[in-house]
Coordinates of C-alpha atoms and ligand atoms in Angstrom, one line a residue:
X1 CA 65.7 103.8 116.9
X2 CA 67.3 106.0 114.2
X3 CA 65.3 106.6 111.0
X4 CA 66.0 105.2 107.6
X5 CA 67.3 108.0 105.5
X6 CA 65.4 108.3 102.2
X7 CA 68.2 109.1 99.7
X8 CA 66.8 111.6 97.1
X9 CA 70.1 111.5 95.1
X10 CA 69.9 107.8 94.6
X11 CA 66.2 107.8 93.8
X12 CA 66.7 110.7 91.4
X13 CA 69.6 108.8 89.7
X14 CA 67.3 105.8 89.2
X15 CA 64.6 108.1 87.8
X16 CA 67.0 109.7 85.3
X17 CA 68.1 106.2 84.2
X18 CA 64.5 105.2 83.6
X19 CA 63.9 108.5 81.6
X20 CA 67.0 107.9 79.5
X21 CA 65.6 104.4 78.6
X22 CA 62.3 106.0 77.6
X23 CA 64.0 108.7 75.5
X24 CA 66.0 106.0 73.7
X25 CA 62.8 104.0 73.0
X26 CA 61.0 107.1 71.7
X27 CA 64.0 107.9 69.6
X28 CA 63.6 104.6 67.8
X29 CA 60.1 105.8 66.8
X30 CA 61.5 109.1 65.5
X31 CA 60.4 111.2 68.6
X32 CA 63.0 113.3 70.3
X33 CA 61.6 115.0 73.4
X34 CA 62.4 118.7 73.6
X35 CA 62.3 121.2 76.4
X36 CA 62.3 125.0 75.8
X37 CA 63.8 127.0 78.7
X38 CA 62.9 130.6 79.0
X39 CA 65.2 132.7 81.3
X40 CA 64.1 136.3 81.5
X41 CA 66.8 138.8 82.8
X42 CA 70.0 138.1 84.5
X43 CA 69.2 136.8 88.0
X44 CA 72.3 134.7 88.9
X45 CA 70.4 132.0 90.9
X46 CA 67.8 131.5 88.1
X47 CA 70.7 131.3 85.6
X48 CA 72.3 128.5 87.6
X49 CA 68.9 126.6 87.9
X50 CA 68.3 126.8 84.2
X51 CA 71.8 125.7 83.3
X52 CA 71.5 122.6 85.6
X53 CA 68.1 121.8 84.0
X54 CA 69.6 121.9 80.6
X55 CA 72.5 119.7 81.7
X56 CA 70.1 117.2 83.1
X57 CA 68.3 117.2 79.7
X58 CA 71.5 116.6 77.8
X59 CA 72.4 113.7 80.1
X60 CA 69.2 111.7 79.3
X61 CA 69.0 112.7 75.6
X62 CA 66.3 115.4 75.8
X63 CA 66.9 118.2 73.4
X64 CA 66.8 121.7 74.9
X65 CA 66.1 125.1 73.3
X66 CA 67.2 128.0 75.3
X67 CA 65.7 131.5 75.2
X68 CA 67.1 134.4 77.2
X69 CA 65.2 137.6 76.6
X70 CA 66.4 140.7 78.4
X71 CA 64.9 141.7 81.8
X72 CA 63.1 144.6 80.2
X73 CA 61.1 142.5 77.8
X74 CA 57.5 143.6 77.4
X75 CA 54.6 141.4 78.6
X76 CA 53.2 141.1 75.0
X77 CA 56.7 140.1 73.6
X78 CA 57.0 137.4 76.2
X79 CA 53.4 136.3 75.4
X80 CA 54.4 136.1 71.7
X81 CA 57.5 133.9 72.6
X82 CA 55.2 131.5 74.5
X83 CA 52.9 131.3 71.5
X84 CA 55.8 130.5 69.2
X85 CA 56.9 127.8 71.5
X86 CA 53.4 126.4 71.8
X87 CA 53.4 126.1 68.0
X88 CA 56.9 124.6 67.7
X89 CA 56.6 120.8 67.1
X90 CA 60.2 120.3 68.4
X91 CA 59.2 121.7 71.7
X92 CA 57.3 119.3 74.0
X93 CA 57.8 121.2 77.3
X94 CA 58.0 124.9 78.1
X95 CA 59.8 126.0 81.3
X96 CA 59.3 129.6 82.2
X97 CA 61.9 130.2 84.9
X98 CA 60.3 132.1 87.9
X99 CA 60.4 134.6 89.4
X100 CA 59.9 137.0 86.5
X101 CA 61.0 140.7 86.6
X102 CA 58.5 143.1 88.2
X103 CA 56.9 144.5 85.0
X104 CA 55.7 141.0 84.0
X105 CA 52.5 139.4 85.3
X106 CA 53.1 135.7 85.8
X107 CA 49.5 135.0 86.6
X108 CA 48.6 136.2 83.0
X109 CA 51.6 134.6 81.3
X110 CA 51.6 131.1 82.8
X111 CA 48.1 130.3 81.6
X112 CA 49.2 131.0 78.0
X113 CA 51.4 127.9 78.1
X114 CA 49.7 125.1 76.2
X115 CA 48.6 122.7 79.0
X116 CA 50.2 119.7 77.3
X117 CA 53.6 121.6 77.2
X118 CA 53.2 122.8 80.8
X119 CA 56.0 120.7 82.4
X120 CA 56.0 122.7 85.6
X121 CA 52.3 121.8 86.0
X122 CA 51.5 125.4 87.0
X123 CA 48.7 126.3 84.5
X124 CA 45.2 126.5 85.9
X125 CA 44.2 123.8 83.4
X126 CA 46.6 121.3 84.9
X127 CA 45.9 122.4 88.5
X128 CA 42.2 121.8 87.7
X129 CA 42.8 118.4 86.2
X130 CA 44.9 117.4 89.3
X131 CA 42.2 118.7 91.6
X132 CA 39.7 116.5 89.8
X133 CA 42.0 113.5 90.2
X134 CA 42.4 113.1 86.5
X135 CA 45.5 111.1 85.4
X136 CA 46.3 113.2 82.4
X137 CA 47.3 116.2 84.5
X138 CA 50.9 117.3 84.3
X139 CA 51.9 117.7 87.9
X140 CA 54.4 120.2 89.5
X141 CA 57.8 118.6 89.8
X142 CA 58.4 118.9 93.6
X143 CA 55.1 117.3 94.6
X144 CA 55.6 114.6 91.9
X145 CA 59.1 114.0 93.5
X146 CA 57.6 113.7 97.0
X147 CA 55.3 111.0 95.7
X148 CA 58.1 109.2 94.0
X149 CA 60.1 109.2 97.3
X150 CA 57.2 107.9 99.3
X151 CA 56.8 105.1 96.7
X152 CA 60.5 104.3 96.7
X153 CA 60.4 104.1 100.6
X154 CA 57.5 101.6 100.4
X155 CA 55.1 103.8 102.3
X156 CA 51.6 102.5 102.2
X157 CA 49.5 105.6 101.6
X158 CA 46.0 104.0 101.2
X159 CA 44.2 104.9 104.4
X160 CA 47.2 106.5 106.0
X161 CA 46.9 109.7 108.0
X162 CA 49.0 112.4 106.3
X163 CA 49.7 115.9 107.5
X164 CA 50.6 118.4 104.7
X165 CA 52.1 121.6 106.1
X166 CA 51.9 124.5 103.5
X167 CA 49.2 125.3 100.9
X168 CA 51.1 127.0 98.1
X169 CA 50.2 126.4 94.4
X170 CA 53.7 125.2 93.8
X171 CA 54.0 122.5 96.6
X172 CA 51.4 122.3 99.3
X173 CA 48.2 122.1 97.3
X174 CA 49.4 119.7 94.6
X175 CA 51.0 117.4 97.1
X176 CA 47.8 117.3 99.1
X177 CA 45.8 116.5 95.9
X178 CA 48.3 113.7 94.9
X179 CA 48.1 112.2 98.4
X180 CA 44.3 112.3 98.3
X181 CA 44.4 110.6 94.9
X182 CA 46.6 107.9 96.5
X183 CA 43.8 107.3 99.1
X184 CA 45.5 108.9 102.0
X185 CA 43.5 110.8 104.6
X186 CA 45.0 114.3 104.3
X187 CA 44.9 117.0 106.9
X188 CA 46.0 120.2 105.2
X189 CA 47.7 122.7 107.5
X190 CA 48.9 126.2 107.1
X191 CA 49.9 129.3 109.1
X192 CA 46.4 129.5 110.7
X193 CA 46.2 125.9 111.8
X194 CA 45.5 125.5 115.5
X195 CA 47.7 123.1 117.3
X196 CA 49.8 121.9 114.4
X197 CA 51.7 119.7 116.9
X198 CA 48.5 117.7 117.7
X199 CA 47.8 117.2 114.0
X200 CA 51.3 116.0 113.2
X201 CA 51.4 113.7 116.2
X202 CA 48.3 111.9 114.9
X203 CA 49.8 111.4 111.4
X204 CA 51.6 108.5 109.9
X205 CA 53.3 110.7 107.4
X206 CA 54.3 114.4 107.7
X207 CA 55.1 116.5 104.6
X208 CA 56.6 119.8 105.6
X209 CA 56.6 122.6 102.9
X210 CA 56.6 125.8 104.9
X211 CA 59.9 127.5 104.5
X212 CA 60.8 128.0 108.2
X213 CA 63.5 126.1 109.9
X214 CA 62.5 124.2 113.1
X215 CA 58.8 124.1 112.2
X216 CA 58.6 120.3 112.9
X217 CA 60.2 119.3 116.2
X218 CA 60.7 115.8 117.7
X219 CA 57.7 116.2 120.1
X220 CA 55.4 116.7 117.1
X221 CA 56.3 113.4 115.4
X222 CA 55.0 110.0 116.3
X223 CA 57.4 107.1 116.9
X224 CA 57.6 105.4 113.5
X225 CA 56.2 108.2 111.3
X226 CA 57.6 109.0 107.9
X227 CA 58.8 112.6 107.5
X228 CA 59.3 114.3 104.1
X229 CA 61.0 117.7 104.4
X230 CA 60.5 119.9 101.4
X231 CA 61.8 123.1 103.1
X232 CA 64.9 124.7 101.7
X233 CA 66.1 127.4 104.0
X234 CA 69.5 129.2 103.7
X235 CA 70.8 129.9 107.2
X236 CA 74.2 130.8 108.7
X237 CA 74.6 127.0 109.3
X238 CA 74.0 126.3 105.6
X239 CA 71.0 124.8 103.8
X240 CA 68.4 123.4 106.2
X241 CA 64.9 122.1 105.9
X242 CA 61.7 122.8 107.9
X243 CA 62.3 119.8 110.2
X244 CA 64.5 119.7 113.3
X245 CA 66.5 116.9 111.6
X246 CA 68.6 115.1 114.2
X247 CA 66.0 114.8 117.0
X248 CA 63.2 114.0 114.6
X249 CA 65.3 111.3 112.9
X250 CA 65.6 109.6 116.4
X251 CA 61.8 109.0 116.4
X252 CA 60.8 108.7 112.8
X253 CA 60.9 105.4 110.8
X254 CA 62.1 107.2 107.6
X255 CA 63.1 110.8 106.8
X256 CA 64.4 112.8 103.9
X257 CA 67.6 114.9 104.6
X258 CA 68.2 118.5 103.4
X259 CA 70.1 118.8 101.2
X260 CA 69.9 115.4 99.3
X261 CA 66.2 114.6 99.8
X262 CA 63.4 116.3 97.8
X263 CA 65.7 118.7 96.0
X264 CA 67.3 116.2 93.6
X265 CA 63.8 114.8 92.9
X266 CA 62.5 118.2 91.7
X267 CA 65.1 118.2 88.9
X268 CA 64.6 114.6 88.0
X269 CA 60.8 115.0 87.7
X270 CA 61.1 117.8 85.2
X271 CA 62.7 115.2 82.9
X272 CA 59.8 112.8 83.6
X273 CA 57.3 115.5 82.8
X274 CA 59.0 116.4 79.5
X275 CA 58.9 112.8 78.4
X276 CA 55.2 112.6 79.5
X277 CA 54.5 115.8 77.6
X278 CA 56.1 114.3 74.4
X279 CA 54.1 111.1 74.8
X280 CA 50.9 113.2 75.2
X281 CA 51.6 115.2 72.1
X282 CA 52.5 112.2 70.0
X283 CA 49.9 109.8 71.5
X284 CA 52.8 107.5 72.2
Ligands
NAP301 P1 55.3 129.5 100.3 O1 54.6 129.8 99.0 O2 55.9 130.6 101.1 O3 54.2 128.7 101.2 C1 54.5 128.4 102.6 C2 53.3 127.8 103.2 O4 53.6 127.5 104.6 C3 52.0 128.7 103.3 O5 50.9 128.0 102.9 C4 52.0 129.1 104.7 O6 50.6 129.3 105.2 C5 52.5 127.9 105.4 N1 53.1 128.2 106.7 C6 53.8 129.3 107.1 N2 54.1 129.2 108.4 C7 53.5 128.1 108.9 C8 53.4 127.5 110.1 N3 54.0 128.0 111.2 N4 52.8 126.3 110.3 C9 52.2 125.7 109.2 N5 52.2 126.3 107.9 C10 52.9 127.4 107.8 O7 56.4 128.4 100.1 P2 56.5 127.2 99.0 O8 56.9 127.8 97.7 O9 55.4 126.3 99.1 O10 57.8 126.5 99.5 C11 57.9 125.9 100.8 C12 59.3 125.5 101.2 O11 59.7 124.5 100.2 C13 60.3 126.6 101.0 O12 61.4 126.4 101.9 C14 60.9 126.4 99.6 O13 62.2 126.9 99.5 C15 60.9 124.9 99.6 N6 60.8 124.4 98.2 C16 61.7 123.4 98.0 C17 61.7 122.8 96.7 C18 62.7 121.7 96.5 O14 62.9 121.3 95.3 N7 63.2 121.0 97.5 C19 60.9 123.2 95.7 C20 59.9 124.2 96.0 C21 59.9 124.8 97.3 P3 49.6 130.4 104.7 O15 49.1 130.0 103.3 O16 48.6 130.5 105.7 O17 50.5 131.7 104.6

């Protein structure tokens, strides 16, 4: 049986439409959600990502404020810019595009972002709230997108056995925390996990966020499992995920493709987070 393909582009389009409705409703109350984008230096890939994020904002009516300091900016000057944006009432979300040039210490700079403006969910304050299962946490966009896809696919998470592959701050840890909060039984795997195949085979849902093509093969997946592939790997064959897509799709009940699965959701969830941040700041 071939798997149902979970179409991230379609779900992301529905999310954007929902956000546009919320922005219009907030506008009637005099609130215009605003996102500040900070792009340090001239990394071409980062420039493309930021441009796309600003276009997404424009499409749903979120105002964006762009800052592009030179790549040689000093740590204290970038810290001062973050303080300015924290104090600016038009700015509800601050997106500091990563990676930063080598002279800048992101572990010192990210915590300076006001937690209610932290639309990437990367401050220790939001990570702590998420770890405590507190609903007011702003959650990183990719993990939030994974949850939205699972919800859209009608996956019953309560009591389900879920294997999360990867334990980064950006993806693996927050996705595991969200799944736990949704009452899943989570097995959190990483590069030292013994017998990853056995863990995956026992799981109803597999979320792969590793960054290595072919990590999840068909023999590792139960018949009827749901497979979410977060991996984004550039190869000679183009963009591929962590999952051996065709053979796994033969066994799984539902699967996300790469591209067109989790990727579009990451962009859409930034818009959701910006509106959430505006609501938090206005008590709306
Ligand atoms: P990362 O920081 O490099 O983390 C990779 C994780 O995978 C680590 O926890 C590592 O374990 C684990 N790992 C490595 N080899 C493994 C193995 N053989 N078995 C099980 N776990 C293994 O990467 P990341 O930032 O989380 O990103 C993961 C992937 O998602 C990348 O391909 C990235 O491009 C992609 N991504 C996609 C989106 C999107 O929008 N679609 C967004 C963000 C990231 P250790 O901790 O033990 O080293």
